Each structure stands twice: as structure tokens, then as C-alpha cells.
Amino acid sequence: MNINRFLVFVSLMLLSKGGSAQVKANEKDFVGYLFAYFEGSSDKFKQEQLRFGVSADAVNWFALNLNQPVLPSEKIAQTGGLRDPHILRAEDGSFLMTATDMFTVKNGWEKNTGVILLKSKDLIDWKHANVDLAKAYPKKFANVKWVWAPQTIYDPKAGKYLVYFTVRFQGSNELNFYSAYANKDFNGFEVEPKLMFKPRFGAIDGDIIYKDGIYHLFYKGNTKDANGKEIKNGIKKATSKSLEGPWVEDFKYLDAYADTTVAVEGSSVFKLNNSDEYILMYDLYNNQRYEFQRSKDLSNFTSKPEKFTKNFNPRHGSVIGITREEARRLQNKWGGAPEVLLQPATPSDRYHFQSKGNPIITHSYTADPAVLVKGDTLWLYAGHDFAGGQKNYKMKDWLVYATTDMKNWVECPTPLKIGDFAWAKSGDAFAGHVTERNGKYYWYVSTNWSGIGVAVADRPEGPFKDALGKPLLTNKDCFASTHSWACIDPAVFINDDGQAWIFWGNRECYYAKLKPNMVEIDGLIKKIDFNGFSFTEAPWVHKYNNKYYLTYATGFPEKIAYAMADQIEGPYEYKGILNEIAGNSNTNHQAIVPFKGKWYFVYHNGAIETEGTSFSRSICIDKLEYNTDGTIKKIVMTTEGVEVEK
């Protein structure tokens, strides 16, 4: 089995199994963070449902599933609503989650009597159970009014998981913490919950974290005057050497807003990955903000709060560290994870994912496709728009993917960066093209005004290295051009006689022969021109039934046009528009290739939700078909995309 088939074979095997088995992760393996939360804006009837967000640095957050629920509350909550989710990585590598069973939009705030317990092996599939305290323990809790914000912590002394929550009874204003050990299946409690901690003035939203022999219980507390009137509230803390107590309450407020009119709640504390620093985050629920303060000892916190950046509006939630494999699993299920957590991190690493139609890649912004077929594998080489919502081109490297069926894909480590060309002072990693010759793979790349370079590798996935130490072509070779970006968009075609040709240009289309070594121009540089030729950029040459086809971007915003000829040098005859303006993108750049008996048209648009733009693009693939006279049928751009028949 060759390496190409092996890579895709591994991809298919992993995808068919739905990811890796349940394994306890070590903190050193954590590369990102998962935020479980419920929403605070948009459709109010959809807010009280479980959502996930992911971050690489615990500051910049991205919603999974386009900020839609990952589990529908109507299926897991007796009330139909879910609030205050708390997620915990269990000792055996599984995941535990608890939440308030409460649907305030529908039922109001008068009463809720239960909590939700959830368990998962992989963060994707969750089993749930409902515990209604009033029904399960009527002797003690028949008169319960509220059961709020349940959370879980492992008790190593007992070897069990303690679930704790705030309770308020009918006819009472007291808000106290109760707790009980969960049973081994995490679908109920071993015994009736008992009083765990009774803060002097009451408390909600407790969160316990262990450090240096001490349990630290953070919560929203308050201070009342002699008449029982609340005069202050905010985040406070109690400590204990044991989960059994006693808890010693500290009346110091920890959040930056305790002496202001800004209200906070939903405090949660988590440790930064592979760091000695902790984050105390809280919900500024009246202001639709989430902020945090830092600490190394859980007692002294930074005085100035910091803000999360996020594309969602979280309410009370919690955070755990996650591994790269877990981030990939979440991405493959729901989408939305930042690409830095997904892309291969080592030479032997691979990211396996499935296309769900067009765009085929949604975790990275990709553009300017080039394709190479080797055996039963299609290799896709892509430009890389660095971020969503860009206002200009920021492209610093190139990416490579492989597939055998257009559905299951393998992403390989980043094979080439603009920094690999020391002479490329522009710093721009623009469009490129890869071809194979004599067992080597040659990547011809644009670097904007610095010229066209060549990189070489022994394998289609790279890594590639500069083959010349200088550009192959520069603006000086573009004899009919006067603008600085004329020397871009190379495309290479190897003719049936073995002669390699390179085409390139912007506004003017140039071509030349390549010497057999593939890194030198052979002879004169020439320019293509014919009636109806309105050339912008992105030339691509292919051959079908003894006819040569030149496709290229025309106009602006760009469409793809094409011409045909009997010889590679022409004369070419204009045949019309092949592809209309691609959605939400001013540019258009195509690759055309036969693969497993059919032809495909590969291009980019700006369709990734929600931050696709003309500068944050996405590669798509659709069918290409010929008429009986050899002309090409107009491309039909689809959201369904293609999949090779087995």
C-alpha cells in the first residue's frame, strides 16, 4: 500500500469509528478550551439550551454549531429548559455535566425542583438523567422552590463524584448549598442530599476548585444590613480542607464590580492549560458581557477585569481544557472550532475530516486551488486566508489536503510558508500550482510583486523547500505589463511530448517553456492574445480529446471564461463564460482535473458562515461536463458539492 492510499485508509478508519477511544488525558496534552453555556440573546425560546464554544487561548472564543444548541433541551430537560451547565473531565477519561432543569421563558421563576445529569465518553454523544428532588426525596424536598446551578467535583477521599447546588425552600429566603454523591452510573444520587454549606447571607452559583490541600468554593454572595436589606453583592469565597466541611467564609469580594452598580453572577474558575494561573470568569448579565480576572493563588486576583472576545453571548457556564483530538472531534460534529486547534501540529500528525458539501473545508479559509491526481488520490493545494472577516489579503502559507472520494479528507502539516523563500520580501503567499516530474513535486507559487518562486519536495504532501534561492520569474519578465502585481498565478502543463509549459499573469497572460529540470525557463517568454480575450488572472490549461483548454478569470468581480485550441500555443478561440461570479467573492480561481473517470471544477467563493468574505474565502468542487462538440457546459455551483461514486 503506497503512502497516499495509506493516509486516506487511516482517515476512513478513524472517521468510521467516530474518533478515538475514551482515554484519560493529561494536562500536557491540552491545547485548547471548551466552554459549556446557555445563551443570553437572540430567540428567547432557544436561549435556555446547551451550547458549546471553543478557544485556543481562553480569551478568544468561537461558538460551535453556529451558536445553535448542541443538545435540544426538550429532549433532556423535564421543564424543556436548561441553564447553568457545568462540565467536568472525569478520572476515567469520560465527561460529566450537570445543569439546572428550568425553563424561565415559558414557566417563569417561581419554581424548579430538579437538575439534569449527563455523561459522555467523547463530548459528542451524551446520556442524560433527570433528578427531581421533590419527587425523589419528598420527606426533605417536597417543599423545595429552587434547585439551582448544580456542579460536580471528584472526591478522592471517597472515590466518588460530589454534586452540589443551591437550594431554596418555599416560604424561606435562605439560599444554601446542598450536596450528594452521584451513583456510579451518574444518573442519580446515592442518598438524599444534605446541607453542605450555609453562607451567612445566602449564595448561588457555587464552583469548587482544589489547590494545595484546600478546597476553594466561589459563589455569588451578598451583604445585608441589620434590617436584612442587601447592600452589596458580588463574588465571594469559602474554603475547607475537606468537601465535608466545615467551610470558612471570607467576606471579601473578589470581583471588580462589587463596589459598583454592575451586577455579576455565574462565577466559574478554571486553570489555564500548563500554567500556574487561574481564571475567575463571571457573567455581567445585565450588560451582556463576560469578563474575567486572573490569579495564581486563588485569593489575590488582578484588579482590572479583562474581556473575552466571542461570537456568542454566553450566560452562566463552565470551562475545561481539551486536547487536539477532542477539538477535532467537536469540529467534525458541529463545526466552528479555531483552525489552530485542528491543523496538524507535528510531521506525523494528520487531521481527518469529512466534507459536508460546499465549501468542502470550513475550519480554514482557503483559496486559489490547485489539484494533482496521483494514483487513486486527489491532492488539493490551497492558498490560506488567515482569518474570517478579513478586509484585505493576509496569506502567509499554503495548505495541502488529500482524498480518494471527495468526501473523506486528510489535512497534512503545513507544507510551505512564504518565509521559506528568503527573497520574497512581499510576505504574500498568493496562488500556486503543483506538478510532478521525475519523482519530484514542484510547487510554483506567487509572492505578489516579489515574483514567482519554485519549491520542490519528494512527496506530494511535502515538506517543500525553495528550489532556486531566487524567483523563477519577476515583473521584468512581464514585458507588456506596467503594474507591480503582473507576475502572479502560475499554472504548469506537461504536454504529451513531455514538454512542460508555464502560464501566468495579471491583465496580460504570459507563457513559456520550462527546461527538463523544471526550474529554468527555456527560450522566449510569449504573450497570449485572441479575439474576445479579456484576461484578468488565474490561467489554467488542460487537455481533453486532443483539444487544449485555457480557462482564466475575466472582468471584476471575476467570472471564469475559457478558450480552445488545437495546439498548446494556439491560436485560441474564445468560447464564453464557464463559471459566473462565485458567491460573496470578487475573485475567482479555478482548477480543472479528471479524477476516477469524471471531470471536476475546483474554485473558491466567500461562503463560510458567518465570516466569509472576498478576503476570507473557501474552496468548493462541482462537476465539469463537456458537450459532444468538445465545448464545456456551464458550471452549476451547488451547496451539495460532489462525492465520487464507489
XYZ file of C-alpha atoms in Angstrom:
646
model
C 0.000 0.000 0.000
C 1.569 3.350 -1.034
C 1.673 6.334 1.305
C -1.212 8.107 -0.415
C -3.574 5.196 -0.025
C -2.350 4.597 3.498
C -3.127 8.157 4.616
C -6.654 8.026 3.295
C -7.153 4.487 4.606
C -6.288 5.737 8.099
C -8.645 8.645 7.600
C -11.544 6.395 6.667
C -10.890 4.069 9.571
C -10.842 6.868 12.130
C -13.927 8.532 10.722
C -15.857 5.262 10.650
C -15.084 4.765 14.317
C -16.214 8.280 15.192
C -12.889 9.303 16.753
C -10.556 7.913 19.334
C -11.493 5.726 22.274
C -12.098 7.066 25.760
C -8.719 7.821 27.262
C -7.811 9.935 30.253
C -5.917 12.967 29.001
C -3.017 14.653 30.755
C -2.845 18.399 31.116
C 0.273 18.495 28.954
C -1.924 17.297 26.077
C -4.385 20.168 26.413
C -4.168 22.682 23.577
C -7.483 24.500 23.963
C -10.639 25.006 25.980
C -14.307 24.029 25.809
C -16.955 26.401 27.179
C -20.384 24.906 28.028
C -23.002 27.649 28.330
C -26.547 28.749 27.660
C -27.347 31.838 25.595
C -28.320 35.354 26.635
C -29.619 36.832 23.386
C -31.423 36.004 20.124
C -34.657 33.973 20.205
C -35.624 33.846 23.880
C -37.282 30.446 23.497
C -33.956 28.982 22.327
C -31.690 30.602 24.911
C -32.066 28.039 27.700
C -30.335 25.222 25.845
C -26.851 23.755 25.929
C -24.256 25.277 23.652
C -20.503 24.822 23.248
C -17.746 27.295 22.461
C -14.060 26.578 21.841
C -10.909 28.637 22.296
C -7.185 28.151 21.801
C -6.190 30.714 24.440
C -9.203 31.013 26.792
C -9.691 34.622 25.690
C -10.843 34.463 22.072
C -13.886 32.211 21.801
C -15.801 30.695 18.901
C -19.258 29.157 19.067
C -19.713 25.639 17.764
C -22.705 24.777 15.579
C -23.200 28.443 14.596
C -24.207 29.097 18.210
C -27.170 26.740 17.930
C -27.881 24.144 20.656
C -25.737 21.013 20.660
C -28.372 19.143 22.665
C -32.060 20.104 22.448
C -33.442 20.930 25.883
C -36.861 19.473 25.121
C -35.257 16.028 24.946
C -33.180 16.184 28.109
C -34.970 18.587 30.474
C -38.243 17.855 32.202
C -39.143 21.545 32.040
C -37.925 21.957 28.471
C -35.179 24.362 29.509
C -31.546 24.029 30.574
C -29.434 26.586 32.436
C -26.063 26.808 34.204
C -24.239 23.861 32.567
C -21.159 22.630 34.410
C -18.753 20.298 32.625
C -16.075 18.140 34.262
C -13.434 15.773 32.923
C -13.834 12.581 34.961
C -10.989 10.487 36.355
C -11.601 7.680 33.846
C -11.479 9.978 30.806
C -15.232 10.379 30.417
C -17.064 13.681 30.794
C -19.732 14.626 33.316
C -22.129 17.519 33.061
C -24.830 18.914 35.311
C -27.378 21.660 34.649
C -30.382 23.406 36.129
C -33.669 21.962 34.835
C -35.536 25.236 34.380
C -37.342 26.982 31.513
C -37.909 30.514 32.754
C -39.106 31.899 29.416
C -42.030 29.501 29.456
C -42.611 28.819 33.163
C -41.197 31.888 34.903
C -39.013 31.996 38.006
C -41.492 30.717 40.551
C -40.292 27.161 40.854
C -37.904 24.487 39.659
C -37.286 21.267 41.563
C -34.767 19.301 39.531
C -31.389 19.010 37.908
C -30.023 17.262 34.829
C -27.123 14.792 34.945
C -25.277 13.975 31.721
C -22.386 11.666 30.869
C -20.338 11.181 27.696
C -17.312 9.222 26.552
C -16.428 11.585 23.726
C -18.108 15.011 24.242
C -20.419 14.195 21.340
C -22.938 11.593 22.474
C -24.484 12.246 25.875
C -26.655 10.093 28.120
C -28.883 12.049 30.457
C -30.917 11.546 33.597
C -33.285 13.828 35.494
C -33.352 14.131 39.255
C -36.455 15.833 40.627
C -35.698 16.402 44.292
C -39.333 16.976 45.217
C -40.342 13.594 43.799
C -37.232 11.576 44.628
C -36.862 12.846 48.218
C -40.288 14.133 49.300
C -39.533 13.826 53.002
C -36.934 16.572 52.768
C -37.621 18.364 49.499
C -41.379 18.239 48.929
C -41.485 21.954 49.629
C -38.440 22.931 47.545
C -38.732 26.098 45.478
C -35.412 26.308 43.630
C -32.626 23.851 42.813
C -30.006 25.946 41.048
C -26.652 25.635 39.307
C -25.554 22.050 40.105
C -21.852 21.300 39.772
C -19.644 18.257 40.239
C -16.253 17.642 41.794
C -14.328 14.423 42.322
C -13.731 13.495 45.960
C -10.544 11.403 46.022
C -11.105 10.505 49.657
C -14.457 8.897 48.886
C -13.607 7.882 45.319
C -16.902 9.401 44.194
C -18.317 12.470 42.479
C -19.995 15.030 44.679
C -22.825 17.038 43.123
C -23.616 20.307 44.892
C -26.189 23.030 44.202
C -28.121 25.917 45.725
C -31.482 25.164 47.340
C -34.275 27.478 48.412
C -37.457 26.224 50.054
C -40.954 27.652 49.778
C -41.631 30.298 52.406
C -37.919 30.888 53.038
C -35.435 33.431 51.729
C -32.409 31.311 52.597
C -30.148 30.176 49.755
C -27.885 27.347 50.940
C -25.678 24.749 49.311
C -26.754 21.087 49.417
C -24.820 18.111 48.072
C -24.943 14.380 47.444
C -22.660 11.784 45.896
C -23.705 10.635 42.435
C -24.160 6.919 41.871
C -21.637 5.024 39.737
C -23.708 5.430 36.552
C -24.076 9.164 37.137
C -27.825 9.029 36.680
C -28.913 9.715 40.243
C -27.777 10.260 43.829
C -26.746 7.587 46.291
C -28.703 9.160 49.140
C -30.827 12.172 49.927
C -28.848 15.432 49.501
C -27.803 17.121 52.721
C -26.815 20.610 53.757
C -23.211 21.272 52.724
C -22.675 24.972 53.475
C -24.857 27.727 54.856
C -23.416 31.143 53.916
C -24.332 33.916 56.318
C -26.346 35.888 53.787
C -27.070 33.122 51.301
C -25.403 32.322 47.986
C -25.912 30.977 44.466
C -23.740 29.680 41.631
C -21.115 27.759 43.576
C -17.928 26.491 41.972
C -15.352 24.409 43.885
C -11.728 24.064 42.811
C -8.918 22.263 44.660
C -5.426 23.697 45.138
C -2.595 22.862 47.538
C -4.681 20.884 50.026
C -7.537 23.409 50.138
C -10.962 23.382 48.500
C -11.968 26.862 47.310
C -15.707 27.473 46.902
C -16.514 30.532 44.780
C -20.078 31.828 44.698
C -22.240 34.890 44.300
C -22.848 36.230 47.779
C -24.093 39.423 49.343
C -24.007 41.600 52.434
C -27.103 42.733 54.318
C -27.648 45.440 56.902
C -29.186 44.950 60.320
C -32.655 45.097 58.790
C -31.909 42.340 56.322
C -31.644 44.649 53.321
C -28.988 43.729 50.771
C -26.406 46.489 50.484
C -23.749 44.758 48.414
C -23.244 41.668 46.280
C -20.594 40.017 44.167
C -18.221 37.070 44.022
C -17.051 35.686 47.361
C -15.223 32.588 48.527
C -15.224 29.990 51.289
C -12.502 27.429 51.957
C -12.232 23.994 53.536
C -9.725 21.196 53.894
C -12.463 18.683 53.135
C -15.521 18.551 50.932
C -17.371 17.542 54.064
C -16.527 20.925 55.612
C -16.546 22.884 57.686
C -16.420 25.788 55.231
C -14.870 29.048 56.371
C -16.492 32.038 54.723
C -14.396 35.001 53.632
C -16.434 38.177 53.405
C -14.040 39.795 50.965
C -15.413 40.402 47.475
C -13.206 39.204 44.650
C -14.778 40.646 41.531
C -14.011 44.120 40.235
C -17.658 45.220 40.285
C -18.664 44.580 43.893
C -18.500 48.292 44.758
C -20.410 49.383 41.656
C -23.951 49.082 40.351
C -22.850 46.468 37.782
C -24.232 43.046 38.740
C -22.338 39.801 38.175
C -23.172 36.138 38.704
C -22.350 32.707 37.327
C -18.771 32.774 38.563
C -16.573 29.922 37.436
C -12.878 29.255 38.000
C -10.584 27.214 35.788
C -6.853 26.692 35.476
C -5.072 27.732 32.309
C -3.510 24.809 30.470
C 0.055 24.046 31.525
C 0.207 27.198 33.609
C 0.066 28.182 37.268
C -2.522 30.853 36.519
C -6.256 30.640 37.199
C -9.146 32.469 35.575
C -12.156 33.716 37.556
C -14.845 34.469 34.982
C -18.338 35.798 35.534
C -21.456 36.844 33.712
C -22.367 40.554 33.623
C -25.889 39.508 32.757
C -27.480 42.965 32.562
C -24.739 44.180 30.243
C -24.449 41.089 28.013
C -20.729 40.794 28.772
C -18.484 38.062 30.095
C -15.285 39.136 31.830
C -12.531 37.633 33.923
C -9.732 38.273 36.384
C -6.525 36.316 36.938
C -4.891 34.765 39.995
C -2.076 32.391 40.914
C -3.162 31.685 44.483
C -6.992 31.844 44.192
C -7.036 34.572 46.825
C -5.499 37.590 45.136
C -6.922 38.474 41.741
C -5.988 41.115 39.218
C -7.938 44.268 39.906
C -8.744 45.198 36.334
C -11.156 42.845 34.557
C -10.428 41.619 31.051
C -12.927 40.906 28.309
C -13.426 37.796 26.242
C -13.767 38.219 22.508
C -16.504 35.910 21.247
C -19.082 35.453 18.526
C -21.786 34.468 21.019
C -23.374 35.845 24.188
C -22.875 33.271 26.969
C -24.711 33.158 30.241
C -23.659 31.076 33.232
C -21.283 28.343 32.044
C -18.027 26.497 32.722
C -14.732 25.666 31.016
C -12.451 22.637 30.714
C -9.180 22.084 28.863
C -9.333 19.907 25.736
C -6.860 18.029 23.578
C -6.308 18.473 19.848
C -8.113 15.214 19.156
C -11.104 16.391 21.204
C -11.159 19.720 19.385
C -11.168 17.853 16.066
C -13.982 15.610 17.266
C -16.062 18.650 18.228
C -15.296 20.299 14.899
C -16.258 17.234 12.891
C -19.587 17.079 14.689
C -20.587 20.732 14.932
C -18.019 22.971 13.236
C -16.763 26.318 14.463
C -13.516 25.420 16.247
C -10.498 27.642 15.506
C -8.203 26.118 12.916
C -5.122 26.353 15.145
C -6.598 23.532 17.257
C -7.292 21.358 14.216
C -4.341 21.624 11.883
C -1.578 19.021 12.164
C 0.941 20.038 14.797
C 3.755 17.560 14.089
C 5.204 16.000 10.909
C 3.395 12.718 11.572
C 0.087 14.292 12.577
C -2.931 14.340 10.252
C -6.364 15.906 10.581
C -9.169 13.707 9.248
C -12.487 15.316 8.367
C -15.474 14.903 6.101
C -16.775 17.353 3.556
C -20.444 18.183 4.048
C -20.839 19.743 0.621
C -19.600 23.144 -0.486
C -17.451 24.693 0.804
C -15.532 21.464 1.320
C -13.251 22.948 4.008
C -14.889 25.045 6.713
C -12.314 25.104 9.508
C -9.822 27.143 7.454
C -10.265 29.896 4.901
C -8.846 28.526 1.662
C -8.475 29.971 -1.834
C -6.739 29.643 -5.218
C -6.993 25.849 -5.535
C -4.606 23.651 -7.483
C -5.062 19.898 -7.856
C -2.890 16.909 -8.648
C -4.068 13.331 -9.125
C -1.650 10.597 -8.104
C -2.976 7.044 -8.335
C -6.331 6.882 -6.589
C -5.711 10.040 -4.573
C -6.528 13.638 -5.377
C -4.232 16.199 -3.779
C -5.616 19.669 -3.216
C -3.182 22.545 -2.758
C -4.666 25.733 -1.341
C -3.871 29.302 -0.559
C -4.665 30.252 3.014
C -6.624 33.338 4.023
C -5.582 33.671 7.635
C -8.834 34.701 9.311
C -12.532 35.258 8.868
C -13.915 38.691 8.102
C -10.653 39.952 6.593
C -10.675 43.320 4.799
C -7.573 42.612 2.753
C -5.398 39.684 1.720
C -3.417 38.186 4.570
C -1.851 34.984 3.248
C 1.365 33.679 4.789
C 1.432 29.968 3.926
C -0.100 27.248 1.770
C -2.085 24.159 2.777
C -2.439 20.641 1.376
C -5.257 18.071 1.572
C -5.839 14.591 0.127
C -8.901 12.479 -0.665
C -9.899 9.327 -2.509
C -13.630 10.063 -2.709
C -14.147 13.857 -2.344
C -15.894 13.269 0.982
C -13.257 11.945 3.368
C -10.270 14.276 3.541
C -6.858 14.297 5.178
C -5.117 17.552 6.047
C -1.338 17.270 6.174
C 1.059 19.530 8.070
C 1.595 22.970 6.564
C 3.941 22.140 3.658
C 5.192 25.579 2.642
C 5.359 29.104 4.060
C 6.220 32.407 2.490
C 9.102 32.608 4.949
C 10.654 29.580 3.208
C 11.540 31.963 0.345
C 14.117 34.293 1.833
C 13.995 36.514 -1.257
C 10.202 37.057 -1.091
C 10.178 40.425 0.634
C 6.490 40.952 -0.140
C 5.474 38.438 2.536
C 2.488 37.387 0.414
C 1.666 33.717 -0.186
C -0.546 34.005 -3.267
C -1.810 31.394 -5.756
C 0.275 28.380 -6.751
C 0.292 25.168 -8.785
C 1.891 21.766 -8.145
C 3.029 19.264 -10.742
C 5.049 16.035 -10.683
C 8.164 15.350 -12.748
C 10.741 12.554 -12.421
C 9.582 11.547 -8.959
C 9.739 15.113 -7.644
C 6.923 17.513 -6.876
C 7.308 21.134 -7.940
C 5.235 23.923 -6.438
C 5.148 27.174 -8.405
C 3.903 29.989 -6.188
C 3.007 33.670 -6.418
C 4.572 36.069 -3.972
C 2.873 39.193 -5.316
C 5.467 41.731 -6.536
C 8.425 39.596 -5.407
C 7.860 37.216 -8.298
C 7.068 33.552 -8.920
C 9.091 31.002 -6.966
C 9.554 27.228 -7.149
C 9.637 24.790 -4.248
C 10.387 21.088 -4.500
C 9.530 18.005 -2.436
C 9.965 14.247 -2.582
C 6.323 13.591 -1.640
C 3.083 15.260 -2.706
C 2.366 16.370 0.869
C 5.825 17.873 1.287
C 7.516 19.389 3.098
C 8.617 21.649 0.239
C 11.757 23.775 0.111
C 12.902 26.599 -2.125
C 14.425 25.014 -5.232
C 16.249 28.083 -6.564
C 17.031 30.549 -3.808
C 15.647 33.238 -6.110
C 12.471 33.817 -8.141
C 11.925 31.929 -11.379
C 10.036 34.869 -12.876
C 9.692 38.538 -11.923
C 7.907 41.606 -13.201
C 10.873 42.177 -15.558
C 9.756 39.070 -17.444
C 6.272 40.532 -17.903
C 7.366 42.704 -20.829
C 3.911 44.063 -21.704
C 2.901 44.974 -18.151
C 3.438 48.111 -16.103
C 1.750 47.263 -12.804
C 3.565 45.651 -9.877
C 1.398 42.533 -9.482
C 1.697 41.291 -13.068
C 3.852 38.271 -12.170
C 1.338 36.079 -10.337
C -0.845 32.969 -10.713
C 1.458 30.353 -12.264
C -0.032 27.214 -13.822
C 2.041 24.387 -15.297
C 1.007 21.939 -18.001
C 3.128 18.992 -19.190
C 2.257 18.125 -22.773
C 2.035 14.660 -24.267
C 5.537 15.052 -25.738
C 6.943 15.686 -22.264
C 7.442 19.399 -22.727
C 6.461 21.414 -19.644
C 4.875 24.844 -20.067
C 4.203 27.566 -17.527
C 1.418 30.162 -17.833
C 0.961 33.174 -15.569
C -0.017 36.822 -15.347
C -2.450 39.538 -14.365
C -4.085 41.688 -17.065
C -1.685 40.114 -19.561
C -1.299 36.344 -19.927
C 2.245 35.078 -20.443
C 3.621 31.629 -21.180
C 6.966 29.921 -21.697
C 8.622 26.529 -21.889
C 10.303 25.007 -18.861
C 13.564 23.130 -19.134
C 13.518 19.445 -18.091
C 14.880 20.427 -14.663
C 11.597 22.347 -14.126
C 13.355 25.326 -12.538
C 14.552 27.251 -15.613
C 12.758 28.993 -18.464
C 13.619 27.548 -21.887
C 13.593 30.135 -24.656
C 11.410 33.174 -25.152
C 8.572 34.359 -22.975
C 5.452 34.966 -25.053
C 2.037 36.546 -24.555
C -1.371 35.117 -25.421
C -3.930 37.263 -27.221
C -7.037 36.479 -29.273
C -10.417 37.961 -30.146
C -12.644 38.249 -27.088
C -9.741 37.630 -24.706
C -10.402 39.814 -21.677
C -7.873 38.389 -19.265
C -7.705 39.261 -15.585
C -5.687 36.437 -13.962
C -5.721 32.737 -12.921
C -4.798 30.895 -16.140
C -5.213 27.105 -16.162
C -4.508 24.767 -19.102
C -5.865 21.255 -19.534
C -6.382 18.864 -22.435
C -9.412 16.794 -23.422
C -9.924 14.764 -26.642
C -6.916 16.360 -28.336
C -8.130 19.891 -27.601
C -6.337 22.393 -25.359
C -8.433 24.463 -22.996
C -7.322 27.746 -21.479
C -9.536 28.831 -18.593
C -8.995 32.125 -16.781
C -10.592 34.789 -14.628
C -12.172 37.653 -16.532
C -13.601 41.011 -15.503
C -14.060 42.180 -11.935
C -15.809 40.853 -9.930
C -14.343 37.869 -11.688
C -16.027 35.191 -13.768
C -14.241 32.227 -15.340
C -14.057 32.217 -19.131
C -12.449 29.726 -21.488
C -10.983 29.281 -24.943
C -9.997 26.249 -27.040
C -7.114 25.461 -29.401
C -5.624 22.593 -31.407
C -2.101 23.393 -30.196
C -0.862 24.457 -26.793
C 0.377 27.780 -28.173
C -2.863 28.398 -30.013
C -4.391 30.082 -31.771
C -7.130 30.041 -29.102
C -10.786 30.637 -29.861
C -12.931 32.271 -27.188
C -15.860 30.081 -26.129
C -17.575 32.115 -23.437
C -18.214 32.232 -19.688
C -17.774 28.937 -17.874
C -18.440 29.995 -14.283
C -20.351 33.022 -13.033
C -19.306 35.183 -10.086
C -18.781 32.916 -7.089
C -20.858 33.834 -4.045
C -19.545 36.612 -1.795
C -16.176 36.786 -3.538
C -14.828 39.331 -6.009
C -12.131 36.914 -7.154
C -12.466 33.550 -8.830
C -9.716 30.998 -9.327
C -10.192 27.566 -10.847
C -8.531 24.200 -11.246
C -9.838 21.531 -13.615
C -8.973 17.847 -13.293
C -10.165 14.363 -14.278
C -10.497 12.003 -11.337
C -11.747 8.433 -11.413
C -13.420 8.808 -14.794
C -15.092 12.195 -14.289
C -14.066 15.823 -14.566
C -14.234 18.323 -11.736
C -14.166 22.093 -11.428
C -12.458 23.372 -8.293
C -12.881 27.025 -7.309
C -13.350 29.359 -4.365
C -16.109 31.558 -3.017
C -16.692 33.511 0.220
C -19.493 31.379 1.598
C -18.295 30.179 5.019
C -20.750 31.235 7.698
C -20.529 33.704 9.244
C -17.307 35.492 8.306
C -16.660 34.536 4.698
C -15.604 37.481 2.522
C -13.709 38.264 -0.667
C -10.594 38.049 1.505
C -11.736 35.090 3.654
C -12.539 32.529 1.011
C -13.470 28.870 0.786
C -12.748 26.162 -1.785
C -15.603 24.308 -3.486
C -15.831 21.451 -6.003
C -18.528 20.836 -8.617
C -18.935 18.714 -11.747
C -17.489 19.719 -15.097
C -19.130 18.249 -18.204
C -18.435 18.509 -21.938
C -20.818 18.862 -24.842
C -20.485 16.493 -27.803
C -18.576 19.151 -29.778
C -15.965 19.446 -27.027
C -17.212 22.705 -25.579
C -17.812 22.776 -21.818
C -21.202 23.015 -20.198
C -21.592 25.984 -17.907
C -20.657 25.142 -14.335
C -23.538 24.761 -11.923
C -22.346 25.857 -8.488
C -24.001 23.839 -5.725
C -24.065 23.629 -1.954
C -24.303 19.824 -2.178
C -20.921 19.511 -3.865
C -19.700 16.179 -5.217
C -18.790 12.748 -3.972
C -17.019 10.110 -6.032
C -19.150 7.037 -6.601
C -17.687 3.899 -5.065
